[in-house]
Tab-separated table of C-alpha atoms in Angstrom:
chain	number	residue	atom	x	y	z
A	12	MET	CA	57.897	106.127	155.330
A	13	ALA	CA	56.344	104.630	158.447
A	14	THR	CA	53.210	102.506	158.418
A	15	LEU	CA	50.022	104.522	158.107
A	16	PRO	CA	47.988	104.709	161.333
A	17	GLY	CA	44.957	102.666	160.316
A	18	PRO	CA	42.275	100.665	162.166
A	19	GLY	CA	43.292	99.916	165.718
A	20	ALA	CA	45.938	102.635	165.899
A	21	HIS	CA	45.653	105.097	168.766
A	22	VAL	CA	46.840	108.554	167.677
A	23	LEU	CA	47.246	111.665	169.779
A	24	VAL	CA	46.844	114.998	167.995
A	25	ALA	CA	48.554	117.675	170.066
A	26	GLY	CA	46.972	121.037	169.325
A	27	GLY	CA	43.414	121.641	168.222
A	28	GLY	CA	43.973	124.884	166.314
A	29	VAL	CA	44.335	125.422	162.567
A	30	THR	CA	45.757	122.032	161.593
A	31	GLY	CA	44.178	119.942	164.344
A	32	PRO	CA	40.734	119.439	162.742
A	33	ALA	CA	42.272	118.549	159.364
A	34	VAL	CA	44.588	115.994	160.954
A	35	ALA	CA	41.785	114.497	163.032
A	36	ARG	CA	39.485	114.101	160.022
A	37	ALA	CA	42.227	112.457	157.978
A	38	LEU	CA	43.062	110.013	160.765
A	39	LEU	CA	39.407	109.087	161.202
A	40	ARG	CA	39.211	108.471	157.455
A	41	LEU	CA	42.128	106.058	157.832
A	42	GLY	CA	40.266	104.231	160.597
A	43	ALA	CA	42.443	105.327	163.509
A	44	GLU	CA	41.179	106.112	167.016
A	45	VAL	CA	41.872	109.807	167.563
A	46	THR	CA	42.417	111.844	170.709
A	47	VAL	CA	42.915	115.599	170.379
A	48	ALA	CA	44.617	117.418	173.249
A	49	ASP	CA	44.717	121.163	173.744
A	50	GLY	CA	45.467	123.357	176.735
A	51	LYS	CA	42.656	125.808	175.964
A	52	PRO	CA	39.064	124.886	176.907
A	53	ALA	CA	37.642	126.947	174.029
A	54	ALA	CA	39.800	125.103	171.489
A	55	ARG	CA	38.768	121.744	172.930
A	56	ALA	CA	35.100	122.653	172.746
A	57	LYS	CA	35.389	123.868	169.167
A	58	ILE	CA	37.159	120.822	167.776
A	59	ALA	CA	34.806	118.476	169.641
A	60	ALA	CA	31.890	120.176	167.905
A	61	ASP	CA	33.593	120.325	164.489
A	62	VAL	CA	34.939	116.756	164.310
A	63	PRO	CA	32.529	114.098	165.612
A	64	GLY	CA	34.027	110.759	166.605
A	65	ILE	CA	37.142	111.985	168.409
A	66	THR	CA	38.104	112.078	172.073
A	67	VAL	CA	39.080	115.486	173.415
A	68	THR	CA	41.266	116.050	176.465
A	69	ASP	CA	43.427	118.615	178.238
A	70	LEU	CA	47.015	118.763	177.021
A	71	ASP	CA	48.467	119.865	180.346
A	72	GLY	CA	50.091	116.926	182.141
A	73	LEU	CA	48.943	114.427	179.511
A	74	ASP	CA	50.821	111.102	179.376
A	75	PRO	CA	51.293	110.103	175.707
A	76	SER	CA	52.806	106.691	176.467
A	77	GLY	CA	49.624	104.786	175.599
A	78	PHE	CA	49.500	106.065	172.009
A	79	ASP	CA	51.027	104.632	168.850
A	80	LEU	CA	51.753	108.043	167.286
A	81	VAL	CA	51.742	111.704	168.271
A	82	VAL	CA	50.998	114.355	165.612
A	83	VAL	CA	51.936	117.834	166.805
A	84	ALA	CA	50.869	121.233	165.512
A	85	PRO	CA	53.757	123.094	163.819
A	86	GLY	CA	54.350	125.510	166.688
A	87	PHE	CA	55.249	122.784	169.206
A	88	ARG	CA	58.914	123.109	170.105
A	89	PRO	CA	61.131	120.017	170.242
A	90	ASP	CA	61.426	120.520	174.002
A	91	ALA	CA	57.672	120.785	174.615
A	92	PRO	CA	56.592	118.544	177.547
A	93	VAL	CA	54.350	116.323	175.423
A	94	VAL	CA	57.144	115.836	172.887
A	95	ARG	CA	59.712	114.965	175.549
A	96	ALA	CA	57.283	112.598	177.235
A	97	ALA	CA	56.524	110.843	173.942
A	98	GLU	CA	60.216	110.458	173.184
A	99	ARG	CA	60.856	108.945	176.610
A	100	ALA	CA	58.019	106.475	176.005
A	101	GLY	CA	59.300	105.570	172.534
A	102	VAL	CA	56.255	107.023	170.762
A	103	PRO	CA	57.018	108.573	167.331
A	104	VAL	CA	56.319	112.320	167.011
A	105	ILE	CA	55.586	113.894	163.619
A	106	GLY	CA	53.865	116.970	162.197
A	107	ASP	CA	50.774	117.317	160.056
A	108	VAL	CA	52.848	117.770	156.877
A	109	GLU	CA	54.723	114.529	157.548
A	110	LEU	CA	51.414	112.709	158.017
A	111	ALA	CA	50.136	114.220	154.762
A	112	TRP	CA	53.266	112.970	153.009
A	113	TRP	CA	52.775	109.435	154.347
A	114	ILE	CA	49.143	109.415	153.239
A	115	ASP	CA	49.961	110.833	149.812
A	116	ARG	CA	52.858	108.486	149.075
A	117	ALA	CA	50.708	105.503	150.079
A	118	GLY	CA	47.976	106.614	147.670
A	119	ALA	CA	45.424	106.434	150.481
A	120	PHE	CA	43.571	109.520	149.229
A	121	GLY	CA	44.182	109.084	145.501
A	122	ALA	CA	47.233	108.895	143.268
A	123	PRO	CA	50.305	110.633	144.753
A	124	ARG	CA	50.651	114.309	143.885
A	125	GLN	CA	53.681	116.245	142.779
A	126	TRP	CA	54.888	118.482	145.600
A	127	LEU	CA	56.580	121.808	144.892
A	128	VAL	CA	57.881	123.159	148.193
A	129	VAL	CA	58.633	126.806	148.953
A	130	THR	CA	60.519	127.962	152.022
A	131	GLY	CA	62.774	130.808	153.128
A	132	THR	CA	62.838	133.449	155.806
A	133	ASN	CA	60.996	135.881	153.536
A	134	GLY	CA	58.940	135.799	150.367
A	135	LYS	CA	57.390	132.368	150.923
A	136	THR	CA	53.764	133.380	150.558
A	137	THR	CA	54.276	135.640	147.545
A	138	THR	CA	56.324	132.948	145.783
A	139	THR	CA	53.700	130.311	146.559
A	140	GLN	CA	50.919	132.546	145.264
A	141	MET	CA	52.930	133.227	142.112
A	142	LEU	CA	53.566	129.517	141.678
A	143	GLU	CA	49.897	128.645	142.013
A	144	ALA	CA	48.989	131.386	139.504
A	145	ILE	CA	51.551	130.063	137.007
A	146	LEU	CA	50.369	126.470	137.351
A	147	LEU	CA	46.691	127.322	137.012
A	148	GLY	CA	47.399	129.645	134.097
A	149	ALA	CA	49.192	126.790	132.341
A	150	GLY	CA	46.214	124.489	132.851
A	151	VAL	CA	47.821	122.402	135.598
A	152	PRO	CA	45.357	121.250	138.293
A	153	ALA	CA	47.040	122.742	141.342
A	154	VAL	CA	46.392	124.264	144.735
A	155	ALA	CA	48.417	126.347	147.183
A	156	CYS	CA	48.552	124.885	150.675
A	157	GLY	CA	50.625	124.557	153.828
A	158	ASN	CA	51.756	127.613	155.742
A	159	ILE	CA	49.816	129.813	153.312
A	160	GLY	CA	46.600	128.836	155.071
A	161	ARG	CA	45.082	125.581	153.827
A	162	PRO	CA	46.558	122.517	155.561
A	163	VAL	CA	48.347	120.167	153.167
A	164	ILE	CA	46.365	117.257	154.543
A	165	ASP	CA	43.132	118.975	153.473
A	166	ALA	CA	44.522	119.571	149.987
A	167	ILE	CA	45.308	115.887	149.395
A	168	ALA	CA	41.852	114.947	150.660
A	169	ASP	CA	40.199	117.351	148.192
A	170	ASP	CA	37.657	115.748	145.871
A	171	ALA	CA	38.836	118.168	143.156
A	172	ASP	CA	42.041	116.104	143.202
A	173	PRO	CA	44.758	118.656	142.406
A	174	ARG	CA	47.693	116.931	140.733
A	175	VAL	CA	50.318	119.461	141.861
A	176	LEU	CA	50.647	121.023	145.298
A	177	ALA	CA	52.297	124.419	145.728
A	178	VAL	CA	53.345	123.892	149.334
A	179	GLU	CA	54.565	126.760	151.490
A	180	LEU	CA	56.423	125.337	154.482
A	181	SER	CA	57.785	127.145	157.523
A	182	SER	CA	60.894	126.039	159.349
A	183	PHE	CA	58.627	124.573	162.049
A	184	GLN	CA	56.727	122.464	159.529
A	185	LEU	CA	59.934	121.265	157.880
A	186	HIS	CA	61.378	120.305	161.264
A	187	TRP	CA	58.442	117.987	161.888
A	188	ALA	CA	58.432	116.584	158.307
A	189	PRO	CA	61.741	114.722	157.863
A	190	SER	CA	60.522	112.327	155.163
A	191	VAL	CA	59.225	114.865	152.632
A	192	ARG	CA	61.022	114.583	149.278
A	193	PRO	CA	59.363	117.017	146.852
A	194	ARG	CA	59.530	116.979	143.088
A	195	ALA	CA	61.203	120.381	143.473
A	196	GLY	CA	61.851	122.698	146.377
A	197	VAL	CA	63.288	126.165	146.853
A	198	VAL	CA	65.074	127.937	149.694
A	199	LEU	CA	64.630	131.607	148.849
A	200	ASN	CA	66.825	133.075	151.570
A	201	ILE	CA	67.865	132.479	155.170
A	202	ALA	CA	68.251	135.175	157.804
A	203	GLU	CA	67.913	135.259	161.574
A	204	ASP	CA	64.371	134.329	162.569
A	205	HIS	CA	62.725	132.022	165.114
A	206	LEU	CA	66.062	131.407	166.794
A	207	ASP	CA	64.203	131.227	170.098
A	208	TRP	CA	62.403	128.144	168.704
A	209	HIS	CA	65.267	126.421	166.863
A	210	GLY	CA	67.977	127.259	169.348
A	211	SER	CA	70.631	128.254	166.810
A	212	MET	CA	71.133	129.564	163.306
A	213	ALA	CA	72.630	126.207	162.305
A	214	ALA	CA	69.516	124.315	163.405
A	215	TYR	CA	67.239	126.822	161.675
A	216	THR	CA	69.246	126.503	158.436
A	217	ALA	CA	69.239	122.721	158.601
A	218	ASP	CA	65.463	122.630	158.876
A	219	LYS	CA	65.057	125.042	155.970
A	220	ALA	CA	67.443	122.943	153.841
A	221	ARG	CA	65.057	119.983	154.026
A	222	ALA	CA	63.141	121.631	151.173
A	223	LEU	CA	66.082	120.719	148.916
A	224	SER	CA	65.938	116.984	149.627
A	225	GLY	CA	63.919	116.048	146.539
A	226	GLU	CA	64.719	115.681	142.846
A	227	ILE	CA	65.325	119.369	142.116
A	228	GLY	CA	66.687	121.873	144.624
A	229	VAL	CA	66.550	125.611	143.884
A	230	VAL	CA	68.337	128.294	145.912
A	231	GLY	CA	68.574	132.066	145.941
A	232	LEU	CA	72.154	132.761	144.933
A	233	ASP	CA	72.092	136.375	146.118
A	234	ASP	CA	71.611	135.215	149.707
A	235	PRO	CA	74.905	134.167	151.308
A	236	VAL	CA	73.383	131.390	153.426
A	237	ALA	CA	70.831	129.962	150.995
A	238	GLY	CA	73.278	130.323	148.110
A	239	GLY	CA	75.747	128.098	149.940
A	240	LEU	CA	73.345	125.165	150.263
A	241	PRO	CA	73.714	122.204	147.868
A	242	ALA	CA	71.253	122.595	145.009
A	243	THR	CA	70.712	121.703	141.350
A	244	VAL	CA	69.789	125.190	140.163
A	245	GLY	CA	70.003	128.773	141.385
A	246	PHE	CA	68.499	132.161	140.648
A	247	THR	CA	69.803	135.709	140.909
A	248	VAL	CA	68.286	139.142	140.367
A	249	GLY	CA	71.449	140.008	138.464
A	250	GLU	CA	73.001	138.679	135.249
A	251	PRO	CA	72.795	134.875	135.371
A	252	GLN	CA	75.558	132.420	134.635
A	253	PRO	CA	74.776	129.532	132.232
A	254	GLY	CA	72.041	127.335	133.691
A	255	GLN	CA	70.892	129.947	136.198
A	256	TYR	CA	67.647	131.908	136.333
A	257	GLY	CA	68.158	135.657	136.382
A	258	VAL	CA	67.620	139.048	134.742
A	259	ARG	CA	69.172	139.991	131.425
A	260	ASP	CA	68.569	143.393	129.790
A	261	GLY	CA	65.591	144.054	132.057
A	262	VAL	CA	63.917	140.704	131.305
A	263	LEU	CA	63.598	137.650	133.545
A	264	VAL	CA	65.110	134.572	131.876
A	265	ASP	CA	64.957	130.888	132.738
A	266	GLY	CA	67.813	128.439	133.103
A	267	ALA	CA	68.020	127.960	129.350
A	268	GLY	CA	68.106	131.717	128.715
A	269	ALA	CA	64.528	131.868	127.426
A	270	PRO	CA	62.706	135.152	128.171
A	271	VAL	CA	59.966	134.953	130.793
A	272	VAL	CA	58.653	138.488	131.461
A	273	ALA	CA	59.903	142.063	131.694
A	274	ALA	CA	61.134	142.874	135.193
A	275	ASP	CA	59.046	146.036	135.385
A	276	ARG	CA	55.855	143.976	135.099
A	277	ILE	CA	56.468	142.061	138.328
A	278	SER	CA	54.308	142.704	141.402
A	279	PRO	CA	55.524	143.522	143.977
A	280	PRO	CA	58.153	145.715	142.309
A	281	GLY	CA	61.796	145.595	143.293
A	282	PRO	CA	64.438	142.909	143.784
A	283	ALA	CA	62.444	140.837	146.286
A	284	GLY	CA	59.477	140.475	143.923
A	285	ILE	CA	61.765	139.600	141.018
A	286	ALA	CA	63.511	136.947	143.110
A	287	ASP	CA	60.170	135.418	144.070
A	288	ALA	CA	59.077	135.344	140.422
A	289	LEU	CA	62.274	133.597	139.346
A	290	ALA	CA	61.878	131.001	142.086
A	291	ALA	CA	58.243	130.355	141.167
A	292	THR	CA	59.198	129.970	137.510
A	293	ALA	CA	61.930	127.459	138.341
A	294	LEU	CA	59.540	125.317	140.376
A	295	ALA	CA	56.787	125.492	137.768
A	296	GLN	CA	59.183	124.404	135.035
A	297	ALA	CA	59.932	121.291	137.098
A	298	VAL	CA	56.453	120.061	136.155
A	299	GLY	CA	56.594	121.085	132.490
A	300	VAL	CA	55.402	124.706	132.449
A	301	THR	CA	57.052	126.773	129.701
A	302	ALA	CA	58.800	130.123	130.103
A	303	GLU	CA	56.075	131.770	128.025
A	304	GLN	CA	53.297	130.348	130.209
A	305	ALA	CA	55.101	131.491	133.362
A	306	GLY	CA	55.569	134.966	131.932
A	307	GLU	CA	51.910	135.380	131.046
A	308	ALA	CA	50.838	134.449	134.564
A	309	LEU	CA	53.430	136.641	136.254
A	310	ALA	CA	52.464	139.678	134.170
A	311	ALA	CA	48.894	139.330	135.450
A	312	PHE	CA	49.799	138.500	139.043
A	313	ARG	CA	49.186	141.038	141.798
A	314	VAL	CA	50.588	140.701	145.283
A	315	GLY	CA	48.247	139.790	148.133
A	316	ALA	CA	47.225	141.928	151.077
A	317	HIS	CA	49.833	143.110	153.585
A	318	ARG	CA	52.729	142.347	151.245
A	319	ALA	CA	54.119	145.670	150.017
A	320	GLU	CA	50.544	146.726	149.230
A	321	PRO	CA	49.912	150.423	148.513
A	322	VAL	CA	46.860	151.327	150.598
A	323	ALA	CA	46.526	155.118	150.274
A	324	THR	CA	48.024	158.239	148.728
A	325	VAL	CA	47.569	161.408	150.759
A	326	ARG	CA	49.063	164.794	149.825
A	327	GLY	CA	51.438	163.118	147.412
A	328	VAL	CA	52.688	160.544	149.960
A	329	THR	CA	52.062	156.847	149.294
A	330	TYR	CA	51.327	154.616	152.282
A	331	ILE	CA	52.480	151.001	151.873
A	332	ASP	CA	51.380	148.081	154.044
A	333	ASP	CA	54.067	145.415	154.304
A	334	SER	CA	52.926	144.082	157.670
A	335	LYS	CA	54.074	140.625	156.524
A	336	ALA	CA	57.680	141.876	156.872
A	337	THR	CA	57.913	140.280	160.312
A	338	ASN	CA	61.712	140.072	160.594
A	339	PRO	CA	64.674	142.332	159.755
A	340	HIS	CA	65.525	140.575	156.489
A	341	ALA	CA	62.009	141.074	155.137
A	342	ALA	CA	62.020	144.702	156.240
A	343	GLN	CA	65.324	145.260	154.435
A	344	ASN	CA	63.858	144.001	151.163
A	345	SER	CA	60.847	146.234	151.642
A	346	ILE	CA	62.788	149.404	152.487
A	347	GLU	CA	65.313	148.911	149.688
A	348	ALA	CA	62.534	149.055	147.106
A	349	HIS	CA	62.226	152.824	147.833
A	350	GLU	CA	64.613	155.782	147.816
A	351	ARG	CA	63.135	157.816	150.710
A	352	VAL	CA	61.195	156.162	153.522
A	353	VAL	CA	59.378	157.094	156.697
A	354	TRP	CA	59.625	153.736	158.411
A	355	VAL	CA	56.870	152.420	160.695
A	356	ALA	CA	58.306	149.507	162.658
A	357	GLY	CA	58.272	147.542	165.879
A	358	GLY	CA	56.746	144.566	167.667
A	359	GLN	CA	58.402	141.344	168.804
A	360	LEU	CA	61.927	140.916	167.393
A	361	LYS	CA	62.055	137.284	168.599
A	362	GLY	CA	65.753	137.515	169.385
A	363	ALA	CA	66.777	138.884	165.980
A	364	ASP	CA	69.568	141.483	165.777
A	365	ILE	CA	68.167	144.741	164.380
A	366	ASP	CA	71.483	146.606	164.090
A	367	PRO	CA	72.585	145.247	160.672
A	368	LEU	CA	69.256	146.263	159.137
A	369	VAL	CA	69.330	149.811	160.521
A	370	ALA	CA	72.955	150.309	159.494
A	371	ARG	CA	72.195	149.180	155.953
A	372	VAL	CA	69.005	151.145	155.309
A	373	ALA	CA	69.889	154.313	157.250
A	374	PRO	CA	70.655	156.343	154.070
A	375	ARG	CA	67.100	155.751	152.825
A	376	LEU	CA	65.336	156.739	156.044
A	377	VAL	CA	63.937	160.261	156.504
A	378	GLY	CA	62.002	159.365	159.641
A	379	ALA	CA	60.977	156.439	161.796
A	380	VAL	CA	57.926	155.758	163.939
A	381	LEU	CA	58.313	152.892	166.397
A	382	LEU	CA	55.743	150.949	168.391
A	383	GLY	CA	55.390	147.655	170.190
A	384	LEU	CA	57.350	145.542	172.627
A	385	ASP	CA	60.827	146.016	171.153
A	386	ALA	CA	60.524	149.628	169.982
A	387	GLY	CA	63.252	150.552	172.426
A	388	LEU	CA	65.720	148.150	170.827
A	389	ILE	CA	65.046	149.637	167.392
A	390	ALA	CA	65.327	153.173	168.786
A	391	ALA	CA	68.710	152.305	170.278
A	392	ALA	CA	69.865	150.935	166.921
A	393	MET	CA	68.672	154.135	165.240
A	394	ALA	CA	70.716	156.168	167.719
A	395	ARG	CA	73.829	154.163	166.863
A	396	HIS	CA	73.463	153.993	163.086
A	397	ALA	CA	71.088	156.797	162.030
A	398	PRO	CA	71.450	159.537	164.655
A	399	ASP	CA	70.253	162.279	162.287
A	400	VAL	CA	66.983	160.541	161.440
A	401	PRO	CA	64.045	161.790	163.557
A	402	VAL	CA	62.412	159.039	165.592
A	403	VAL	CA	58.984	158.958	167.236
A	404	ARG	CA	58.018	156.221	169.677
A	405	VAL	CA	54.298	155.616	170.181
A	406	THR	CA	53.202	153.833	173.334
A	407	SER	CA	49.931	153.049	175.048
A	408	GLY	CA	49.219	154.736	178.378
A	409	ASP	CA	46.814	156.727	180.470
A	410	ASP	CA	47.269	160.026	178.669
A	411	SER	CA	48.595	161.351	175.409
A	412	PRO	CA	51.164	164.123	175.821
A	413	VAL	CA	54.228	164.427	173.617
A	414	SER	CA	57.440	164.025	175.607
A	415	PRO	CA	60.558	165.416	173.927
A	416	VAL	CA	62.656	162.230	174.047
A	417	THR	CA	64.530	161.429	170.822
A	418	ASN	CA	67.294	159.225	169.523
A	419	ASP	CA	69.624	162.217	169.391
A	420	ALA	CA	68.500	165.346	171.235
A	421	ASN	CA	65.221	167.139	171.809
A	422	ARG	CA	65.121	168.082	168.165
A	423	SER	CA	62.334	169.804	166.272
A	424	VAL	CA	61.664	168.575	162.766
A	425	GLY	CA	60.015	171.474	161.003
A	426	THR	CA	57.177	172.255	163.382
A	427	PHE	CA	57.004	168.672	164.669
A	428	VAL	CA	58.932	167.550	167.750
A	429	ALA	CA	60.297	164.038	167.349
A	430	GLY	CA	59.910	162.131	170.593
A	431	ASP	CA	57.604	159.819	172.517
A	432	VAL	CA	53.857	159.912	171.959
A	433	ARG	CA	51.726	158.284	174.653
A	434	VAL	CA	48.241	157.228	173.534
A	435	SER	CA	45.143	156.208	175.439
A	436	GLY	CA	43.434	153.263	173.790
A	437	ASP	CA	43.957	149.905	172.155
A	438	ALA	CA	46.352	148.729	169.435
A	439	ASP	CA	44.295	150.376	166.701
A	440	ALA	CA	44.578	153.714	168.515
A	441	VAL	CA	48.332	153.289	168.815
A	442	MET	CA	48.589	152.596	165.077
A	443	SER	CA	46.424	155.633	164.298
A	444	ALA	CA	48.805	157.824	166.294
A	445	ALA	CA	51.781	156.183	164.584
A	446	VAL	CA	50.399	156.904	161.126
A	447	ASP	CA	49.641	160.486	162.127
A	448	ALA	CA	53.229	160.922	163.311
A	449	ALA	CA	54.547	159.320	160.120
A	450	ALA	CA	52.427	161.677	158.015
A	451	ARG	CA	53.917	164.702	159.764
A	452	LEU	CA	57.449	163.360	159.278
A	453	ALA	CA	56.668	162.755	155.593
A	454	ASP	CA	55.310	166.285	155.154
A	455	VAL	CA	58.500	167.750	156.605
A	456	ALA	CA	60.754	165.484	154.525
A	457	GLY	CA	58.849	166.484	151.404
A	458	GLN	CA	59.905	170.103	151.928
A	459	THR	CA	63.575	169.229	151.301
A	460	GLY	CA	63.327	166.559	148.613
A	461	PRO	CA	61.045	164.142	146.755
A	462	ALA	CA	58.069	162.910	148.723
A	463	PRO	CA	58.946	159.790	150.724
A	464	VAL	CA	56.764	156.748	151.131
A	465	VAL	CA	55.364	155.861	154.533
A	466	LEU	CA	56.174	152.184	154.850
A	467	LEU	CA	54.876	149.739	157.436
A	468	ALA	CA	57.659	147.139	157.435
A	469	PRO	CA	57.761	146.194	161.108
A	470	ALA	CA	60.803	143.848	161.138
A	471	ALA	CA	59.001	142.156	164.032
A	472	ALA	CA	56.064	139.929	164.872
A	473	SER	CA	52.703	141.435	165.745
A	474	LEU	CA	51.242	139.438	168.619
A	475	ASP	CA	52.488	141.747	171.364
A	476	MET	CA	49.768	144.205	170.333
A	477	PHE	CA	47.667	142.873	167.456
A	478	THR	CA	45.782	139.646	166.823
A	479	SER	CA	47.843	138.988	163.680
A	480	TYR	CA	50.022	140.703	161.093
A	481	GLY	CA	46.810	141.096	159.089
A	482	HIS	CA	45.168	143.042	161.921
A	483	ARG	CA	48.267	145.228	162.154
A	484	GLY	CA	48.195	145.904	158.405
A	485	ASP	CA	44.470	146.596	158.418
A	486	ALA	CA	44.927	149.112	161.245
A	487	PHE	CA	47.685	150.848	159.292
A	488	ALA	CA	45.618	150.946	156.098
A	489	ALA	CA	42.518	152.265	157.877
A	490	SER	CA	44.560	155.001	159.572
A	491	ALA	CA	46.193	156.016	156.297
A	492	ARG	CA	42.856	156.218	154.509
A	493	ALA	CA	41.429	158.248	157.365
A	494	LEU	CA	44.159	160.835	156.772
A	495	GLY	CA	42.908	161.226	153.219
A	496	ALA	CA	39.306	161.558	154.338
A	497	ALA	CA	40.276	164.262	156.811
A	498	SER	CA	42.407	166.294	154.393
């Protein structure tokens, strides 16, 4: 661990967004002189008002050579100009989680906490929420923090003094936190994601694997990449080997074979939810929680918003918001929890290959409605791997006719022509049209078999159209509920 930046230290905080104010306040508490740089005037004005005692400046063209330390927001790429300039000047560059670790290990804000770190391409937030619920249910003073919303540095500065931190960390945060050595950490799974940021799958995997650098490393054995990482314990949604967490006779069991909870009591249902519950149990047991205590908490746990959340049932069709499924691997888990699916998907694929997902889930799909920047790439994959599944693409434009363009031919589905729907209006209007198209596909599919679910599992990021995945999920839910009000 490096020396804490105390009195006399000049620290540059690059990025004044979510983590910037927390970092600035912590550095001021340590006695450092703090400059916050951001490229957006509104962000500079806000942090200047929120955190008295700091200097605020424009990030563009800033020379960091006069500082003793640079603390970057998680989204800063390793090749960002301020990072490159700091490296050339010999100024250390770290992230907010690394700074929190330094402060915590030094006992600057109270006795060091026990860190339980959760990472993976998918399931991080649900696992972290489960972990926090288990810890609190067992009477352990704990708080969820990190990528889940609350900055870690705020959690360790909390007067409530949580003794255990359930820390969700993204690959970005782990990249900028090389010193973190948690009490226990888990890598749930690893699939293509953020390759535009990391540069390669190998680099992405290496950053994720940093979660396993502490005393206890836990990996998802059903995932070929995560399961191949060096670890002390693993979990599987199948029958476990000795020492593994898994499912035996419909019951989750811990590494000693002790029963935890019946699999059918886990929320969200399906293999992904079970895997998250096993991972959370393994981490909680690293700080003394019993299998019985974990089971009680998991039986009462309910998944948060936008994570496989049923939002409406209309004419026998259930509408499910899994807007948090922002990459193909997450969408696969979501789709495979259901037998028949009208899939609502699209957005920014971020360089991920969509073909393996479509090829795998094609037998479950009875329709697809696509929107967003990379809808065309998903439509092309549907044409290759699911040519008999009707596809509707919804786009924003000056008018709203239906053009008979499909992934196969100009094919009618019942009385509904699958094709392109052009909508006048904003992102919410596009989602409303998408849900309407999905409802019609579901009605037709219900005439030839069990009613499908309409599932928003975009396999892509949201910022091409929406302000966040939450906004996207809210738009889907509102549109689905409006169908019920109109019927």
